[in-house]
Amino acid sequence: MKFLVTGSAGFIGFHLSRSLLEAGHAVAGIDAMVPYYDVGLKQARHAQLSRHAGFTPHLFDLADPGRLAEVMAAEAPEVVIHLAAQAGVRYALEHPESYIHANIQGTFSLLEACKARPVRHLLMASTSSAYGANASMPFRETDAVATPLNIYAATKLATEQMGHSYAALWQQPVTMFRFFTVYGPWGRPDMAMFRFTDAILQGRPIDVYNHGRMERDFTYVDDLVAAVIRLVDCVPEAGRRVAECDSVSPVAPFRVVNIGNASPVPLLELIAAIETACGREATRNYLPLQPGEVLKTWADTALLRALTGQVPATDIRTGTAAFVAWFRQHYGL
Ligand SMILES: NC(=O)c1ccc[n+]([C@@H]2O[C@H](COP(=O)([O-])OP(=O)(O)OC[C@H]3O[C@@H](n4cnc5c(N)ncnc54)[C@H](O)[C@@H]3O)[C@@H](O)[C@H]2O)c1
């Protein structure tokens, strides 16, 4: 099958593209190599993908509708998986405009491109941050989401609503993933696991926000990619619920699906797992809660199980050991 993957030089886009290529699919990857974090890491990921004959990279900004139309026409993908975005909660405090550009303008361009050339299934990344200040746990796809706590969450919620409107108007099937804190080899340098590992191995103190009183539902990247690939064949149909918990729209071929581990991990337990994998103890710098952060995330994965028969299950110690092993090897530390 022919896939178009946006954000193919990103952490998740790289893993997803590699899995698709290894399964014998063709992948056209779009990435603007945005310098939000080390572009060298993005180039190294694309270099790995380029070993496969089925991979075609396209380096441009998605918000350029002309280039996107050309690529859609040339590649004629059957399935589009949209992962390109400005991610990160902390960066959103200082650079809110980059979220409007990548997430709103970029997603709008992509929706217009799929309107001009419809695909069998358009799947797009949203986030657990969409649940914002929701206090009822675990988070269910059918919960009301109206309390985003930062501009990242607000733009991702907007992309969910844009996706619904295009699905309703143009009958383009759309699945939105709400990813829960994804980690693993080739991970993002701005995320806690990477920053903590780097600091511990180089003898620097780590910043522990809210004095460690936070929990995240950590999802190992291989589990997440397997779930994404299974969902490609779960094309939503308006009003056709597969289970009581289904979020499918009554009026559009549109569905939201959580992809998480369904087991929140306290921040201090994450640090302990990294310390064990590194064989060293961290020096901790305890700090107050950062503005825009949520205290806890926890995915209900009943819908993912109903749709695909499987859910992520890698435990934090196993996944952290795999990340630290990659990190040490990649950076020679
Ligand atoms: N990693 C997580 O824990 C997590 C959690 C929830 C949601 N998500 C979502 O999953 C998706 C992938 O995340 P990731 O962790 O791989 O992030 P990432 O930053 O590693 O990858 C995103 C890629 O998109 C590219 N990009 C950004 N703006 C672009 C534009 N305008 N045009 C073309 N390319 C552009 C970047 O260069 C980058 O390589 C994102 O949509 C993110 O919001 C990730």
mmCIF file of C-alpha atoms in Angstrom, residues 43-250:
data_model
loop_
_atom_site.group_PDB
_atom_site.id
_atom_site.type_symbol
_atom_site.label_atom_id
_atom_site.label_comp_id
_atom_site.label_asym_id
_atom_site.label_seq_id
_atom_site.Cartn_x
_atom_site.Cartn_y
_atom_site.Cartn_z
ATOM 1 C CA GLN A 43 18.494 13.851 9.483
ATOM 2 C CA ALA A 44 19.863 10.672 11.065
ATOM 3 C CA ARG A 45 16.313 9.263 11.259
ATOM 4 C CA HIS A 46 15.667 10.103 7.572
ATOM 5 C CA ALA A 47 19.029 8.563 6.646
ATOM 6 C CA GLN A 48 17.859 5.285 8.231
ATOM 7 C CA LEU A 49 14.588 5.416 6.284
ATOM 8 C CA SER A 50 16.400 6.191 3.026
ATOM 9 C CA ARG A 51 18.045 2.744 3.175
ATOM 10 C CA HIS A 52 14.667 1.397 2.058
ATOM 11 C CA ALA A 53 13.911 1.655 -1.664
ATOM 12 C CA GLY A 54 10.237 2.282 -0.850
ATOM 13 C CA PHE A 55 10.943 5.586 0.960
ATOM 14 C CA THR A 56 10.656 8.980 -0.787
ATOM 15 C CA PRO A 57 11.446 12.047 1.332
ATOM 16 C CA HIS A 58 9.930 15.470 0.591
ATOM 17 C CA LEU A 59 11.447 18.325 2.578
ATOM 18 C CA PHE A 60 9.059 21.273 2.763
ATOM 19 C CA ASP A 61 6.655 23.097 5.051
ATOM 20 C CA LEU A 62 3.164 21.592 5.032
ATOM 21 C CA ALA A 63 1.675 25.049 5.250
ATOM 22 C CA ASP A 64 2.745 25.507 1.596
ATOM 23 C CA PRO A 65 -0.415 24.309 -0.213
ATOM 24 C CA GLY A 66 1.154 24.400 -3.699
ATOM 25 C CA ARG A 67 3.969 21.977 -2.811
ATOM 26 C CA LEU A 68 1.561 19.723 -0.962
ATOM 27 C CA ALA A 69 -0.795 19.509 -3.959
ATOM 28 C CA GLU A 70 2.151 18.543 -6.188
ATOM 29 C CA VAL A 71 3.295 15.817 -3.793
ATOM 30 C CA MET A 72 -0.243 14.441 -3.374
ATOM 31 C CA ALA A 73 -0.617 14.270 -7.168
ATOM 32 C CA ALA A 74 2.791 12.677 -7.711
ATOM 33 C CA GLU A 75 2.551 10.149 -4.870
ATOM 34 C CA ALA A 76 -1.208 9.360 -5.025
ATOM 35 C CA PRO A 77 -1.273 7.865 -1.488
ATOM 36 C CA GLU A 78 -4.078 5.549 -0.390
ATOM 37 C CA VAL A 79 -3.637 6.417 3.285
ATOM 38 C CA VAL A 80 -2.326 9.626 4.898
ATOM 39 C CA ILE A 81 -0.957 9.632 8.459
ATOM 40 C CA HIS A 82 -0.474 13.176 9.704
ATOM 41 C CA LEU A 83 2.058 13.475 12.527
ATOM 42 C CA ALA A 84 3.850 16.733 11.610
ATOM 43 C CA ALA A 85 3.245 19.306 14.310
ATOM 44 C CA GLN A 86 4.759 21.721 16.732
ATOM 45 C CA ALA A 87 4.716 19.636 19.905
ATOM 46 C CA GLY A 88 5.762 20.409 23.472
ATOM 47 C CA VAL A 89 3.939 22.070 26.333
ATOM 48 C CA ARG A 90 6.758 24.265 27.695
ATOM 49 C CA TYR A 91 7.844 25.746 24.343
ATOM 50 C CA ALA A 92 4.214 26.848 23.889
ATOM 51 C CA LEU A 93 4.689 29.418 26.651
ATOM 52 C CA GLU A 94 7.291 31.337 24.634
ATOM 53 C CA HIS A 95 6.488 30.525 21.003
ATOM 54 C CA PRO A 96 2.710 30.223 20.681
ATOM 55 C CA GLU A 97 2.816 31.414 17.045
ATOM 56 C CA SER A 98 4.666 28.295 15.892
ATOM 57 C CA TYR A 99 1.703 26.153 17.075
ATOM 58 C CA ILE A 100 -0.730 28.215 15.006
ATOM 59 C CA HIS A 101 1.531 27.859 11.963
ATOM 60 C CA ALA A 102 2.328 24.118 12.132
ATOM 61 C CA ASN A 103 -0.790 22.740 13.787
ATOM 62 C CA ILE A 104 -3.568 24.967 12.450
ATOM 63 C CA GLN A 105 -2.165 26.152 9.091
ATOM 64 C CA GLY A 106 -0.334 22.878 8.374
ATOM 65 C CA THR A 107 -3.356 20.705 9.192
ATOM 66 C CA PHE A 108 -5.653 22.993 7.209
ATOM 67 C CA SER A 109 -3.387 22.576 4.147
ATOM 68 C CA LEU A 110 -3.467 18.819 4.544
ATOM 69 C CA LEU A 111 -7.261 18.704 4.885
ATOM 70 C CA GLU A 112 -7.609 20.810 1.741
ATOM 71 C CA ALA A 113 -5.210 18.483 -0.094
ATOM 72 C CA CYS A 114 -7.329 15.477 0.950
ATOM 73 C CA LYS A 115 -10.457 17.296 -0.164
ATOM 74 C CA ALA A 116 -8.905 17.720 -3.627
ATOM 75 C CA ARG A 117 -7.611 14.116 -3.692
ATOM 76 C CA PRO A 118 -9.575 12.015 -1.175
ATOM 77 C CA VAL A 119 -7.812 9.062 0.444
ATOM 78 C CA ARG A 120 -9.157 5.794 1.843
ATOM 79 C CA HIS A 121 -8.335 6.908 5.385
ATOM 80 C CA LEU A 122 -6.776 10.027 6.899
ATOM 81 C CA LEU A 123 -5.332 9.468 10.391
ATOM 82 C CA MET A 124 -4.046 12.420 12.434
ATOM 83 C CA ALA A 125 -2.240 12.843 15.750
ATOM 84 C CA SER A 126 -3.904 14.636 18.610
ATOM 85 C CA THR A 127 -2.794 14.379 22.217
ATOM 86 C CA SER A 128 -3.768 13.452 25.757
ATOM 87 C CA SER A 129 -3.302 17.192 26.453
ATOM 88 C CA ALA A 130 -6.698 17.589 24.753
ATOM 89 C CA TYR A 131 -8.259 16.384 28.045
ATOM 90 C CA GLY A 132 -6.897 19.554 29.688
ATOM 91 C CA ALA A 133 -8.260 20.079 33.184
ATOM 92 C CA ASN A 134 -10.598 17.052 33.048
ATOM 93 C CA ALA A 135 -10.515 15.407 36.478
ATOM 94 C CA SER A 136 -12.458 12.223 35.772
ATOM 95 C CA MET A 137 -9.979 9.322 35.285
ATOM 96 C CA PRO A 138 -9.209 7.404 33.183
ATOM 97 C CA PHE A 139 -9.731 9.763 30.233
ATOM 98 C CA ARG A 140 -12.382 8.459 27.833
ATOM 99 C CA GLU A 141 -12.791 9.557 24.215
ATOM 100 C CA THR A 142 -16.465 10.338 24.894
ATOM 101 C CA ASP A 143 -15.599 12.784 27.726
ATOM 102 C CA ALA A 144 -16.316 16.443 26.965
ATOM 103 C CA VAL A 145 -13.062 18.244 26.091
ATOM 104 C CA ALA A 146 -13.376 21.977 26.598
ATOM 105 C CA THR A 147 -10.640 22.919 29.090
ATOM 106 C CA PRO A 148 -7.260 23.020 27.262
ATOM 107 C CA LEU A 149 -4.521 24.408 29.540
ATOM 108 C CA ASN A 150 -2.020 25.575 26.901
ATOM 109 C CA ILE A 151 -1.904 26.645 23.252
ATOM 110 C CA TYR A 152 -0.521 23.251 22.180
ATOM 111 C CA ALA A 153 -3.639 21.521 23.524
ATOM 112 C CA ALA A 154 -5.891 24.251 22.112
ATOM 113 C CA THR A 155 -4.461 23.890 18.587
ATOM 114 C CA LYS A 156 -4.677 20.080 18.739
ATOM 115 C CA LEU A 157 -8.320 20.289 19.856
ATOM 116 C CA ALA A 158 -8.916 22.640 16.932
ATOM 117 C CA THR A 159 -7.418 20.063 14.532
ATOM 118 C CA GLU A 160 -9.851 17.463 15.910
ATOM 119 C CA GLN A 161 -12.737 19.802 15.158
ATOM 120 C CA MET A 162 -11.349 20.699 11.719
ATOM 121 C CA GLY A 163 -11.043 16.962 11.010
ATOM 122 C CA HIS A 164 -14.666 16.413 12.001
ATOM 123 C CA SER A 165 -15.919 19.220 9.789
ATOM 124 C CA TYR A 166 -14.011 17.943 6.721
ATOM 125 C CA ALA A 167 -15.230 14.391 7.398
ATOM 126 C CA ALA A 168 -18.819 15.674 7.611
ATOM 127 C CA LEU A 169 -18.627 17.909 4.544
ATOM 128 C CA TRP A 170 -16.565 15.771 2.179
ATOM 129 C CA GLN A 171 -17.071 12.234 3.531
ATOM 130 C CA GLN A 172 -13.307 11.878 4.020
ATOM 131 C CA PRO A 173 -12.893 9.199 6.757
ATOM 132 C CA VAL A 174 -10.785 10.640 9.597
ATOM 133 C CA THR A 175 -9.364 8.979 12.722
ATOM 134 C CA MET A 176 -7.773 11.175 15.377
ATOM 135 C CA PHE A 177 -5.288 9.551 17.758
ATOM 136 C CA ARG A 178 -4.895 10.926 21.261
ATOM 137 C CA PHE A 179 -1.336 9.815 22.075
ATOM 138 C CA PHE A 180 -0.242 9.537 25.717
ATOM 139 C CA THR A 181 3.452 10.477 26.442
ATOM 140 C CA VAL A 182 5.320 8.401 23.883
ATOM 141 C CA TYR A 183 8.924 7.332 24.588
ATOM 142 C CA GLY A 184 11.579 4.968 23.276
ATOM 143 C CA PRO A 185 14.772 4.851 21.165
ATOM 144 C CA TRP A 186 15.280 7.860 18.839
ATOM 145 C CA GLY A 187 13.100 9.869 21.264
ATOM 146 C CA ARG A 188 12.687 13.630 21.470
ATOM 147 C CA PRO A 189 15.435 15.701 23.167
ATOM 148 C CA ASP A 190 12.826 18.058 24.703
ATOM 149 C CA MET A 191 11.055 15.287 26.636
ATOM 150 C CA ALA A 192 11.731 14.296 30.257
ATOM 151 C CA MET A 193 13.147 10.840 29.553
ATOM 152 C CA PHE A 194 15.775 12.222 27.158
ATOM 153 C CA ARG A 195 16.660 15.234 29.336
ATOM 154 C CA PHE A 196 16.917 13.183 32.537
ATOM 155 C CA THR A 197 19.043 10.467 30.907
ATOM 156 C CA ASP A 198 21.370 13.037 29.342
ATOM 157 C CA ALA A 199 21.775 14.922 32.652
ATOM 158 C CA ILE A 200 22.295 11.791 34.774
ATOM 159 C CA LEU A 201 24.928 10.352 32.422
ATOM 160 C CA GLN A 202 26.777 13.695 32.277
ATOM 161 C CA GLY A 203 26.564 14.394 36.024
ATOM 162 C CA ARG A 204 24.207 17.393 35.817
ATOM 163 C CA PRO A 205 21.227 17.889 38.191
ATOM 164 C CA ILE A 206 17.710 17.233 36.865
ATOM 165 C CA ASP A 207 14.765 19.635 37.261
ATOM 166 C CA VAL A 208 11.842 17.849 38.913
ATOM 167 C CA TYR A 209 8.664 19.899 38.581
ATOM 168 C CA ASN A 210 5.860 20.009 41.145
ATOM 169 C CA HIS A 211 8.330 18.313 43.537
ATOM 170 C CA GLY A 212 7.754 15.066 41.616
ATOM 171 C CA ARG A 213 3.996 14.981 42.254
ATOM 172 C CA MET A 214 2.947 14.253 38.665
ATOM 173 C CA GLU A 215 1.916 11.116 36.806
ATOM 174 C CA ARG A 216 2.018 10.274 33.116
ATOM 175 C CA ASP A 217 0.637 7.360 31.166
ATOM 176 C CA PHE A 218 3.880 6.444 29.328
ATOM 177 C CA THR A 219 3.451 4.599 26.021
ATOM 178 C CA TYR A 220 6.323 2.688 24.456
ATOM 179 C CA VAL A 221 6.794 3.707 20.828
ATOM 180 C CA ASP A 222 6.721 0.164 19.360
ATOM 181 C CA ASP A 223 3.350 -0.483 21.040
ATOM 182 C CA LEU A 224 2.050 2.851 19.758
ATOM 183 C CA VAL A 225 3.170 2.239 16.171
ATOM 184 C CA ALA A 226 1.584 -1.231 16.187
ATOM 185 C CA ALA A 227 -1.698 0.330 17.342
ATOM 186 C CA VAL A 228 -1.528 3.046 14.663
ATOM 187 C CA ILE A 229 -0.968 0.457 11.921
ATOM 188 C CA ARG A 230 -3.888 -1.687 13.148
ATOM 189 C CA LEU A 231 -6.155 1.372 13.138
ATOM 190 C CA VAL A 232 -5.424 2.018 9.430
ATOM 191 C CA ASP A 233 -7.914 -0.752 8.632
ATOM 192 C CA CYS A 234 -10.523 0.513 11.129
ATOM 193 C CA VAL A 235 -12.102 3.068 8.817
ATOM 194 C CA PRO A 236 -14.852 4.963 10.661
ATOM 195 C CA GLU A 237 -18.393 5.052 9.289
ATOM 196 C CA ALA A 238 -20.846 7.703 10.513
ATOM 197 C CA GLY A 239 -23.059 6.388 13.311
ATOM 198 C CA ARG A 240 -21.602 2.834 13.209
ATOM 199 C CA ARG A 241 -20.443 2.107 16.731
ATOM 200 C CA VAL A 242 -18.284 -0.966 17.302
ATOM 201 C CA ALA A 243 -18.823 -0.874 21.075
ATOM 202 C CA GLU A 244 -20.663 1.031 23.762
ATOM 203 C CA CYS A 245 -17.523 3.171 24.347
ATOM 204 C CA ASP A 246 -17.111 4.133 20.660
ATOM 205 C CA SER A 247 -16.593 7.852 20.017
ATOM 206 C CA VAL A 248 -17.577 7.613 16.340
ATOM 207 C CA SER A 249 -19.516 10.646 15.156
ATOM 208 C CA PRO A 250 -23.237 10.188 14.494
#
